[in-house]
Amino acid sequence: MPWIWLAGAIALEVLATTSLKFSEGFTRLLPSLFVVAGYAGAFFMLSQALVRGMPLGVAYGVWAAVGIALLAAIGALFLGESLTWIQVCGIALVIAGVMALEMGGQH
């Protein structure tokens, strides 16, 4: 169950961060509302994952790695942002670090 809460938190955080780009410095109302509601919902869902027993380091590591990968892909695929091989390798290293964190806790 904690993983479902974490997945929801990541989805809302990605929505909020993407909306942040469209809010134009909080000058556009609808994207700005998505930012505020998305981050509030994301932190609520993250707290639910933590209270249900997910270790903080694992939760935050997965949140960061998946969020970085999704936002980089959204930027490259839909927003015309660049994604170099060096950046892709950096994302892979972040994901590898999270996997090491998760596997290191299972002994």
mmCIF file with all atom_site columns, C-alpha atoms in Angstrom:
data_model
loop_
_atom_site.group_PDB
_atom_site.id
_atom_site.type_symbol
_atom_site.label_atom_id
_atom_site.label_alt_id
_atom_site.label_comp_id
_atom_site.label_asym_id
_atom_site.label_entity_id
_atom_site.label_seq_id
_atom_site.pdbx_PDB_ins_code
_atom_site.Cartn_x
_atom_site.Cartn_y
_atom_site.Cartn_z
_atom_site.occupancy
_atom_site.B_iso_or_equiv
_atom_site.pdbx_formal_charge
_atom_site.auth_seq_id
_atom_site.auth_comp_id
_atom_site.auth_asym_id
_atom_site.auth_atom_id
_atom_site.pdbx_PDB_model_num
ATOM 1   C CA . MET A 1 1   ? 0.000  0.000  0.000   1.00 0.00 ? 1   MET A CA 1
ATOM 2   C CA . PRO A 1 2   ? 2.786  2.556  0.673   1.00 0.00 ? 2   PRO A CA 1
ATOM 3   C CA . TRP A 1 3   ? 3.961  2.155  -2.933  1.00 0.00 ? 3   TRP A CA 1
ATOM 4   C CA . ILE A 1 4   ? 0.528  3.162  -4.249  1.00 0.00 ? 4   ILE A CA 1
ATOM 5   C CA . TRP A 1 5   ? 0.622  6.318  -2.141  1.00 0.00 ? 5   TRP A CA 1
ATOM 6   C CA . LEU A 1 6   ? 4.149  7.052  -3.364  1.00 0.00 ? 6   LEU A CA 1
ATOM 7   C CA . ALA A 1 7   ? 3.130  6.545  -7.000  1.00 0.00 ? 7   ALA A CA 1
ATOM 8   C CA . GLY A 1 8   ? 0.274  9.023  -6.518  1.00 0.00 ? 8   GLY A CA 1
ATOM 9   C CA . ALA A 1 9   ? 2.649  11.500 -4.871  1.00 0.00 ? 9   ALA A CA 1
ATOM 10  C CA . ILE A 1 10  ? 5.058  11.250 -7.787  1.00 0.00 ? 10  ILE A CA 1
ATOM 11  C CA . ALA A 1 11  ? 2.267  11.702 -10.344 1.00 0.00 ? 11  ALA A CA 1
ATOM 12  C CA . LEU A 1 12  ? 0.982  14.828 -8.580  1.00 0.00 ? 12  LEU A CA 1
ATOM 13  C CA . GLU A 1 13  ? 4.486  16.246 -8.189  1.00 0.00 ? 13  GLU A CA 1
ATOM 14  C CA . VAL A 1 14  ? 5.166  15.755 -11.903 1.00 0.00 ? 14  VAL A CA 1
ATOM 15  C CA . LEU A 1 15  ? 1.830  17.434 -12.742 1.00 0.00 ? 15  LEU A CA 1
ATOM 16  C CA . ALA A 1 16  ? 2.625  20.336 -10.395 1.00 0.00 ? 16  ALA A CA 1
ATOM 17  C CA . THR A 1 17  ? 6.154  20.826 -11.720 1.00 0.00 ? 17  THR A CA 1
ATOM 18  C CA . THR A 1 18  ? 4.991  20.705 -15.331 1.00 0.00 ? 18  THR A CA 1
ATOM 19  C CA . SER A 1 19  ? 2.258  23.218 -14.482 1.00 0.00 ? 19  SER A CA 1
ATOM 20  C CA . LEU A 1 20  ? 4.895  25.452 -12.912 1.00 0.00 ? 20  LEU A CA 1
ATOM 21  C CA . LYS A 1 21  ? 6.409  25.947 -16.359 1.00 0.00 ? 21  LYS A CA 1
ATOM 22  C CA . PHE A 1 22  ? 3.016  26.999 -17.739 1.00 0.00 ? 22  PHE A CA 1
ATOM 23  C CA . SER A 1 23  ? 2.154  29.287 -14.804 1.00 0.00 ? 23  SER A CA 1
ATOM 24  C CA . GLU A 1 24  ? 4.560  31.926 -16.178 1.00 0.00 ? 24  GLU A CA 1
ATOM 25  C CA . GLY A 1 25  ? 5.738  33.017 -12.757 1.00 0.00 ? 25  GLY A CA 1
ATOM 26  C CA . PHE A 1 26  ? 2.287  32.490 -11.206 1.00 0.00 ? 26  PHE A CA 1
ATOM 27  C CA . THR A 1 27  ? 0.745  35.054 -13.558 1.00 0.00 ? 27  THR A CA 1
ATOM 28  C CA . ARG A 1 28  ? -1.659 32.516 -15.134 1.00 0.00 ? 28  ARG A CA 1
ATOM 29  C CA . LEU A 1 29  ? -4.408 31.364 -12.776 1.00 0.00 ? 29  LEU A CA 1
ATOM 30  C CA . LEU A 1 30  ? -5.242 27.809 -13.890 1.00 0.00 ? 30  LEU A CA 1
ATOM 31  C CA . PRO A 1 31  ? -1.670 26.480 -14.118 1.00 0.00 ? 31  PRO A CA 1
ATOM 32  C CA . SER A 1 32  ? -0.897 28.246 -10.820 1.00 0.00 ? 32  SER A CA 1
ATOM 33  C CA . LEU A 1 33  ? -3.808 26.443 -9.152  1.00 0.00 ? 33  LEU A CA 1
ATOM 34  C CA . PHE A 1 34  ? -2.498 23.117 -10.509 1.00 0.00 ? 34  PHE A CA 1
ATOM 35  C CA . VAL A 1 35  ? 0.915  23.920 -9.013  1.00 0.00 ? 35  VAL A CA 1
ATOM 36  C CA . VAL A 1 36  ? -0.423 24.641 -5.533  1.00 0.00 ? 36  VAL A CA 1
ATOM 37  C CA . ALA A 1 37  ? -2.956 21.789 -5.486  1.00 0.00 ? 37  ALA A CA 1
ATOM 38  C CA . GLY A 1 38  ? -0.496 19.340 -7.037  1.00 0.00 ? 38  GLY A CA 1
ATOM 39  C CA . TYR A 1 39  ? 2.270  20.001 -4.523  1.00 0.00 ? 39  TYR A CA 1
ATOM 40  C CA . ALA A 1 40  ? -0.164 19.949 -1.586  1.00 0.00 ? 40  ALA A CA 1
ATOM 41  C CA . GLY A 1 41  ? -1.588 16.635 -2.773  1.00 0.00 ? 41  GLY A CA 1
ATOM 42  C CA . ALA A 1 42  ? 1.864  15.224 -3.486  1.00 0.00 ? 42  ALA A CA 1
ATOM 43  C CA . PHE A 1 43  ? 3.146  15.984 0.008   1.00 0.00 ? 43  PHE A CA 1
ATOM 44  C CA . PHE A 1 44  ? -0.029 14.599 1.575   1.00 0.00 ? 44  PHE A CA 1
ATOM 45  C CA . MET A 1 45  ? 0.361  11.362 -0.397  1.00 0.00 ? 45  MET A CA 1
ATOM 46  C CA . LEU A 1 46  ? 4.071  11.162 0.448   1.00 0.00 ? 46  LEU A CA 1
ATOM 47  C CA . SER A 1 47  ? 3.196  11.508 4.129   1.00 0.00 ? 47  SER A CA 1
ATOM 48  C CA . GLN A 1 48  ? 0.714  8.645  3.768   1.00 0.00 ? 48  GLN A CA 1
ATOM 49  C CA . ALA A 1 49  ? 3.408  6.419  2.254   1.00 0.00 ? 49  ALA A CA 1
ATOM 50  C CA . LEU A 1 50  ? 5.725  7.261  5.158   1.00 0.00 ? 50  LEU A CA 1
ATOM 51  C CA . VAL A 1 51  ? 3.125  6.704  7.866   1.00 0.00 ? 51  VAL A CA 1
ATOM 52  C CA . ARG A 1 52  ? 2.401  3.285  6.326   1.00 0.00 ? 52  ARG A CA 1
ATOM 53  C CA . GLY A 1 53  ? 5.974  2.168  6.873   1.00 0.00 ? 53  GLY A CA 1
ATOM 54  C CA . MET A 1 54  ? 7.995  3.212  3.843   1.00 0.00 ? 54  MET A CA 1
ATOM 55  C CA . PRO A 1 55  ? 11.508 4.276  4.887   1.00 0.00 ? 55  PRO A CA 1
ATOM 56  C CA . LEU A 1 56  ? 12.140 7.992  4.323   1.00 0.00 ? 56  LEU A CA 1
ATOM 57  C CA . GLY A 1 57  ? 15.351 7.506  2.344   1.00 0.00 ? 57  GLY A CA 1
ATOM 58  C CA . VAL A 1 58  ? 13.729 5.021  -0.008  1.00 0.00 ? 58  VAL A CA 1
ATOM 59  C CA . ALA A 1 59  ? 10.594 7.142  -0.458  1.00 0.00 ? 59  ALA A CA 1
ATOM 60  C CA . TYR A 1 60  ? 12.520 10.313 -1.217  1.00 0.00 ? 60  TYR A CA 1
ATOM 61  C CA . GLY A 1 61  ? 15.034 8.514  -3.418  1.00 0.00 ? 61  GLY A CA 1
ATOM 62  C CA . VAL A 1 62  ? 12.338 6.884  -5.545  1.00 0.00 ? 62  VAL A CA 1
ATOM 63  C CA . TRP A 1 63  ? 10.378 10.158 -5.648  1.00 0.00 ? 63  TRP A CA 1
ATOM 64  C CA . ALA A 1 64  ? 13.457 12.029 -6.891  1.00 0.00 ? 64  ALA A CA 1
ATOM 65  C CA . ALA A 1 65  ? 14.614 9.445  -9.418  1.00 0.00 ? 65  ALA A CA 1
ATOM 66  C CA . VAL A 1 66  ? 11.238 8.795  -10.995 1.00 0.00 ? 66  VAL A CA 1
ATOM 67  C CA . GLY A 1 67  ? 10.346 12.481 -10.931 1.00 0.00 ? 67  GLY A CA 1
ATOM 68  C CA . ILE A 1 68  ? 13.613 13.467 -12.620 1.00 0.00 ? 68  ILE A CA 1
ATOM 69  C CA . ALA A 1 69  ? 13.218 10.813 -15.298 1.00 0.00 ? 69  ALA A CA 1
ATOM 70  C CA . LEU A 1 70  ? 9.580  11.670 -16.021 1.00 0.00 ? 70  LEU A CA 1
ATOM 71  C CA . LEU A 1 71  ? 10.138 15.423 -16.093 1.00 0.00 ? 71  LEU A CA 1
ATOM 72  C CA . ALA A 1 72  ? 13.172 15.089 -18.350 1.00 0.00 ? 72  ALA A CA 1
ATOM 73  C CA . ALA A 1 73  ? 11.139 12.915 -20.726 1.00 0.00 ? 73  ALA A CA 1
ATOM 74  C CA . ILE A 1 74  ? 8.165  15.315 -20.669 1.00 0.00 ? 74  ILE A CA 1
ATOM 75  C CA . GLY A 1 75  ? 10.502 18.247 -21.331 1.00 0.00 ? 75  GLY A CA 1
ATOM 76  C CA . ALA A 1 76  ? 12.181 16.496 -24.245 1.00 0.00 ? 76  ALA A CA 1
ATOM 77  C CA . LEU A 1 77  ? 9.053  14.973 -25.795 1.00 0.00 ? 77  LEU A CA 1
ATOM 78  C CA . PHE A 1 78  ? 6.504  17.751 -25.328 1.00 0.00 ? 78  PHE A CA 1
ATOM 79  C CA . LEU A 1 79  ? 8.224  21.004 -24.385 1.00 0.00 ? 79  LEU A CA 1
ATOM 80  C CA . GLY A 1 80  ? 11.061 21.177 -26.890 1.00 0.00 ? 80  GLY A CA 1
ATOM 81  C CA . GLU A 1 81  ? 13.778 20.914 -24.257 1.00 0.00 ? 81  GLU A CA 1
ATOM 82  C CA . SER A 1 82  ? 17.061 19.208 -24.991 1.00 0.00 ? 82  SER A CA 1
ATOM 83  C CA . LEU A 1 83  ? 18.126 15.911 -23.487 1.00 0.00 ? 83  LEU A CA 1
ATOM 84  C CA . THR A 1 84  ? 21.757 15.033 -24.146 1.00 0.00 ? 84  THR A CA 1
ATOM 85  C CA . TRP A 1 85  ? 23.418 11.670 -23.662 1.00 0.00 ? 85  TRP A CA 1
ATOM 86  C CA . ILE A 1 86  ? 25.270 13.090 -20.674 1.00 0.00 ? 86  ILE A CA 1
ATOM 87  C CA . GLN A 1 87  ? 21.940 14.044 -19.093 1.00 0.00 ? 87  GLN A CA 1
ATOM 88  C CA . VAL A 1 88  ? 20.517 10.590 -19.853 1.00 0.00 ? 88  VAL A CA 1
ATOM 89  C CA . CYS A 1 89  ? 23.565 9.009  -18.203 1.00 0.00 ? 89  CYS A CA 1
ATOM 90  C CA . GLY A 1 90  ? 23.088 11.284 -15.189 1.00 0.00 ? 90  GLY A CA 1
ATOM 91  C CA . ILE A 1 91  ? 19.474 10.185 -14.853 1.00 0.00 ? 91  ILE A CA 1
ATOM 92  C CA . ALA A 1 92  ? 20.583 6.546  -15.102 1.00 0.00 ? 92  ALA A CA 1
ATOM 93  C CA . LEU A 1 93  ? 23.096 7.154  -12.300 1.00 0.00 ? 93  LEU A CA 1
ATOM 94  C CA . VAL A 1 94  ? 20.384 8.660  -10.092 1.00 0.00 ? 94  VAL A CA 1
ATOM 95  C CA . ILE A 1 95  ? 18.166 5.632  -10.734 1.00 0.00 ? 95  ILE A CA 1
ATOM 96  C CA . ALA A 1 96  ? 21.080 3.275  -10.020 1.00 0.00 ? 96  ALA A CA 1
ATOM 97  C CA . GLY A 1 97  ? 21.707 5.093  -6.742  1.00 0.00 ? 97  GLY A CA 1
ATOM 98  C CA . VAL A 1 98  ? 18.085 4.681  -5.704  1.00 0.00 ? 98  VAL A CA 1
ATOM 99  C CA . MET A 1 99  ? 18.208 0.988  -6.573  1.00 0.00 ? 99  MET A CA 1
ATOM 100 C CA . ALA A 1 100 ? 21.325 0.628  -4.428  1.00 0.00 ? 100 ALA A CA 1
ATOM 101 C CA . LEU A 1 101 ? 19.570 2.408  -1.580  1.00 0.00 ? 101 LEU A CA 1
ATOM 102 C CA . GLU A 1 102 ? 16.570 0.095  -1.842  1.00 0.00 ? 102 GLU A CA 1
ATOM 103 C CA . MET A 1 103 ? 18.585 -3.118 -2.214  1.00 0.00 ? 103 MET A CA 1
ATOM 104 C CA . GLY A 1 104 ? 20.993 -2.126 0.556   1.00 0.00 ? 104 GLY A CA 1
ATOM 105 C CA . GLY A 1 105 ? 18.115 -1.979 3.022   1.00 0.00 ? 105 GLY A CA 1
ATOM 106 C CA . GLN A 1 106 ? 17.039 -5.554 2.252   1.00 0.00 ? 106 GLN A CA 1
ATOM 107 C CA . HIS A 1 107 ? 19.289 -7.909 4.186   1.00 0.00 ? 107 HIS A CA 1
#
